[in-house]
Amino acid sequence: MRESGCKPDGCEMDVGSLSCGYYKIKRVYYVDCGEPGKRSGESTDTAWKRCADDYNCATTCVNNYYKRFSHGCNVAGTCQKMARIHNGGPHGCEKQATIDYWNWVKSCCQCS
């Protein structure tokens, strides 16, 4: 929610692809989290954008993503794992590039 200012602000370009909603969820992330809230006959693109702008659906997606990819993460603390996986993908815990994001989350949210 760092990037969205805690509000559903649609989609914007981010590192070459769209990031949408409360958590700035990318399409591939939505697919990897199990496409929560997708309705019968609905396209993945439509479901992803709608879910990303719905706080409960987007939160479900982030939690599903974390559950799917947190097992190989060997950093201390659930908050750090979640932040770095969310920011850096399935191997986010191993990426130096996610440390700045983690430091921001840590200072903003007082978590460890």
PDB file of C-alpha atoms in Angstrom:
ATOM      1  CA  MET A   1       0.000   0.000   0.000  1.00  0.00           C
ATOM      2  CA  ARG A   2       3.072   2.186   0.095  1.00  0.00           C
ATOM      3  CA  GLU A   3       2.734   3.168  -3.542  1.00  0.00           C
ATOM      4  CA  SER A   4      -1.041   3.666  -3.581  1.00  0.00           C
ATOM      5  CA  GLY A   5      -1.292   5.882  -0.524  1.00  0.00           C
ATOM      6  CA  CYS A   6      -3.809   3.361   0.892  1.00  0.00           C
ATOM      7  CA  LYS A   7      -6.418   3.991  -1.765  1.00  0.00           C
ATOM      8  CA  PRO A   8      -7.609   2.189  -4.901  1.00  0.00           C
ATOM      9  CA  ASP A   9      -5.962   4.313  -7.559  1.00  0.00           C
ATOM     10  CA  GLY A  10      -6.340   2.212 -10.698  1.00  0.00           C
ATOM     11  CA  CYS A  11      -3.361   1.167 -12.786  1.00  0.00           C
ATOM     12  CA  GLU A  12      -0.113   2.831 -13.785  1.00  0.00           C
ATOM     13  CA  MET A  13       3.002   1.816 -15.662  1.00  0.00           C
ATOM     14  CA  ASP A  14       5.745   0.487 -13.405  1.00  0.00           C
ATOM     15  CA  VAL A  15       8.969  -1.041 -14.701  1.00  0.00           C
ATOM     16  CA  GLY A  16       7.476  -1.813 -18.111  1.00  0.00           C
ATOM     17  CA  SER A  17       4.091  -3.234 -17.079  1.00  0.00           C
ATOM     18  CA  LEU A  18       0.900  -2.131 -15.362  1.00  0.00           C
ATOM     19  CA  SER A  19       0.639  -2.208 -11.578  1.00  0.00           C
ATOM     20  CA  CYS A  20      -2.859  -1.809 -10.166  1.00  0.00           C
ATOM     21  CA  GLY A  21      -4.788  -0.973  -7.032  1.00  0.00           C
ATOM     22  CA  TYR A  22      -4.034  -0.870  -3.340  1.00  0.00           C
ATOM     23  CA  TYR A  23      -0.922  -3.040  -3.495  1.00  0.00           C
ATOM     24  CA  LYS A  24       0.164  -2.226  -7.058  1.00  0.00           C
ATOM     25  CA  ILE A  25      -0.479  -5.790  -8.190  1.00  0.00           C
ATOM     26  CA  LYS A  26       0.810  -6.808 -11.606  1.00  0.00           C
ATOM     27  CA  ARG A  27      -1.134  -9.204 -13.828  1.00  0.00           C
ATOM     28  CA  VAL A  28       1.353 -12.072 -13.396  1.00  0.00           C
ATOM     29  CA  TYR A  29       1.194 -11.606  -9.608  1.00  0.00           C
ATOM     30  CA  TYR A  30      -2.609 -11.841  -9.777  1.00  0.00           C
ATOM     31  CA  VAL A  31      -2.376 -15.090 -11.738  1.00  0.00           C
ATOM     32  CA  ASP A  32       0.223 -16.446  -9.288  1.00  0.00           C
ATOM     33  CA  CYS A  33      -2.015 -15.620  -6.302  1.00  0.00           C
ATOM     34  CA  GLY A  34      -4.797 -17.783  -7.742  1.00  0.00           C
ATOM     35  CA  GLU A  35      -6.992 -15.121  -9.367  1.00  0.00           C
ATOM     36  CA  PRO A  36      -9.223 -14.480  -6.327  1.00  0.00           C
ATOM     37  CA  GLY A  37     -12.624 -13.008  -7.080  1.00  0.00           C
ATOM     38  CA  LYS A  38     -12.551 -13.964 -10.746  1.00  0.00           C
ATOM     39  CA  ARG A  39     -16.097 -14.479 -11.985  1.00  0.00           C
ATOM     40  CA  SER A  40     -17.237 -17.174 -14.386  1.00  0.00           C
ATOM     41  CA  GLY A  41     -16.590 -16.045 -17.954  1.00  0.00           C
ATOM     42  CA  GLU A  42     -14.610 -12.995 -16.847  1.00  0.00           C
ATOM     43  CA  SER A  43     -11.245 -12.306 -18.472  1.00  0.00           C
ATOM     44  CA  THR A  44      -8.150 -12.383 -16.302  1.00  0.00           C
ATOM     45  CA  ASP A  45      -7.421  -8.739 -17.194  1.00  0.00           C
ATOM     46  CA  THR A  46     -10.842  -7.564 -16.033  1.00  0.00           C
ATOM     47  CA  ALA A  47     -10.752  -9.664 -12.849  1.00  0.00           C
ATOM     48  CA  TRP A  48      -7.207  -8.534 -11.986  1.00  0.00           C
ATOM     49  CA  LYS A  49      -7.985  -4.826 -12.282  1.00  0.00           C
ATOM     50  CA  ARG A  50     -11.239  -5.159 -10.350  1.00  0.00           C
ATOM     51  CA  CYS A  51      -9.623  -7.257  -7.615  1.00  0.00           C
ATOM     52  CA  ALA A  52      -6.654  -4.906  -7.279  1.00  0.00           C
ATOM     53  CA  ASP A  53      -9.018  -1.996  -6.567  1.00  0.00           C
ATOM     54  CA  ASP A  54     -11.053  -3.980  -4.007  1.00  0.00           C
ATOM     55  CA  TYR A  55      -9.264  -3.940  -0.653  1.00  0.00           C
ATOM     56  CA  ASN A  56     -10.474  -7.358   0.534  1.00  0.00           C
ATOM     57  CA  CYS A  57      -9.788  -9.093  -2.772  1.00  0.00           C
ATOM     58  CA  ALA A  58      -6.368  -7.459  -3.135  1.00  0.00           C
ATOM     59  CA  THR A  59      -5.459  -8.425   0.431  1.00  0.00           C
ATOM     60  CA  THR A  60      -6.504 -12.020  -0.279  1.00  0.00           C
ATOM     61  CA  CYS A  61      -4.272 -11.996  -3.354  1.00  0.00           C
ATOM     62  CA  VAL A  62      -1.261 -10.710  -1.395  1.00  0.00           C
ATOM     63  CA  ASN A  63      -1.815 -13.280   1.363  1.00  0.00           C
ATOM     64  CA  ASN A  64      -2.183 -16.112  -1.172  1.00  0.00           C
ATOM     65  CA  TYR A  65       0.989 -15.000  -2.953  1.00  0.00           C
ATOM     66  CA  TYR A  66       2.883 -14.944   0.333  1.00  0.00           C
ATOM     67  CA  LYS A  67       1.641 -18.412   1.304  1.00  0.00           C
ATOM     68  CA  ARG A  68       2.676 -19.770  -2.075  1.00  0.00           C
ATOM     69  CA  PHE A  69       6.197 -18.318  -2.167  1.00  0.00           C
ATOM     70  CA  SER A  70       7.336 -17.817   1.456  1.00  0.00           C
ATOM     71  CA  HIS A  71       8.621 -21.339   2.083  1.00  0.00           C
ATOM     72  CA  GLY A  72      12.102 -20.796   0.652  1.00  0.00           C
ATOM     73  CA  CYS A  73      12.578 -17.414   2.299  1.00  0.00           C
ATOM     74  CA  ASN A  74      15.235 -17.533   4.991  1.00  0.00           C
ATOM     75  CA  VAL A  75      15.043 -14.012   6.395  1.00  0.00           C
ATOM     76  CA  ALA A  76      13.903 -13.248   9.924  1.00  0.00           C
ATOM     77  CA  GLY A  77      10.351 -12.126  10.543  1.00  0.00           C
ATOM     78  CA  THR A  78       7.064 -12.568   8.730  1.00  0.00           C
ATOM     79  CA  CYS A  79       6.798  -8.867   7.936  1.00  0.00           C
ATOM     80  CA  GLN A  80      10.192  -8.814   6.195  1.00  0.00           C
ATOM     81  CA  LYS A  81       9.379 -11.968   4.253  1.00  0.00           C
ATOM     82  CA  MET A  82       6.034 -10.610   3.119  1.00  0.00           C
ATOM     83  CA  ALA A  83       7.436  -7.222   2.095  1.00  0.00           C
ATOM     84  CA  ARG A  84      10.370  -8.623   0.154  1.00  0.00           C
ATOM     85  CA  ILE A  85       8.343 -11.342  -1.601  1.00  0.00           C
ATOM     86  CA  HIS A  86       5.623  -8.838  -2.478  1.00  0.00           C
ATOM     87  CA  ASN A  87       8.166  -6.403  -3.893  1.00  0.00           C
ATOM     88  CA  GLY A  88      10.591  -8.840  -5.515  1.00  0.00           C
ATOM     89  CA  GLY A  89       8.514 -11.820  -6.539  1.00  0.00           C
ATOM     90  CA  PRO A  90       8.966 -15.490  -5.669  1.00  0.00           C
ATOM     91  CA  HIS A  91      12.686 -15.039  -4.912  1.00  0.00           C
ATOM     92  CA  GLY A  92      12.381 -11.557  -3.417  1.00  0.00           C
ATOM     93  CA  CYS A  93      14.038 -12.604  -0.165  1.00  0.00           C
ATOM     94  CA  GLU A  94      17.235 -13.340  -2.062  1.00  0.00           C
ATOM     95  CA  LYS A  95      17.324 -10.055  -3.972  1.00  0.00           C
ATOM     96  CA  GLN A  96      19.374  -7.114  -2.752  1.00  0.00           C
ATOM     97  CA  ALA A  97      16.973  -4.875  -4.682  1.00  0.00           C
ATOM     98  CA  THR A  98      14.182  -5.576  -2.147  1.00  0.00           C
ATOM     99  CA  ILE A  99      16.111  -4.301   0.868  1.00  0.00           C
ATOM    100  CA  ASP A 100      15.211  -0.634   0.249  1.00  0.00           C
ATOM    101  CA  TYR A 101      11.535  -1.555   0.037  1.00  0.00           C
ATOM    102  CA  TRP A 102      11.826  -3.589   3.248  1.00  0.00           C
ATOM    103  CA  ASN A 103      13.546  -0.682   5.032  1.00  0.00           C
ATOM    104  CA  TRP A 104      10.698   1.612   3.985  1.00  0.00           C
ATOM    105  CA  VAL A 105       8.062  -0.865   5.225  1.00  0.00           C
ATOM    106  CA  LYS A 106       9.954  -1.314   8.489  1.00  0.00           C
ATOM    107  CA  SER A 107      10.158   2.421   9.163  1.00  0.00           C
ATOM    108  CA  CYS A 108       6.590   3.100   8.064  1.00  0.00           C
ATOM    109  CA  CYS A 109       4.819   0.205   9.744  1.00  0.00           C
ATOM    110  CA  GLN A 110       6.991  -0.447  12.810  1.00  0.00           C
ATOM    111  CA  CYS A 111       7.243  -4.135  12.003  1.00  0.00           C
ATOM    112  CA  SER A 112      10.176  -6.505  12.007  1.00  0.00           C
TER     113      SER A 112
END
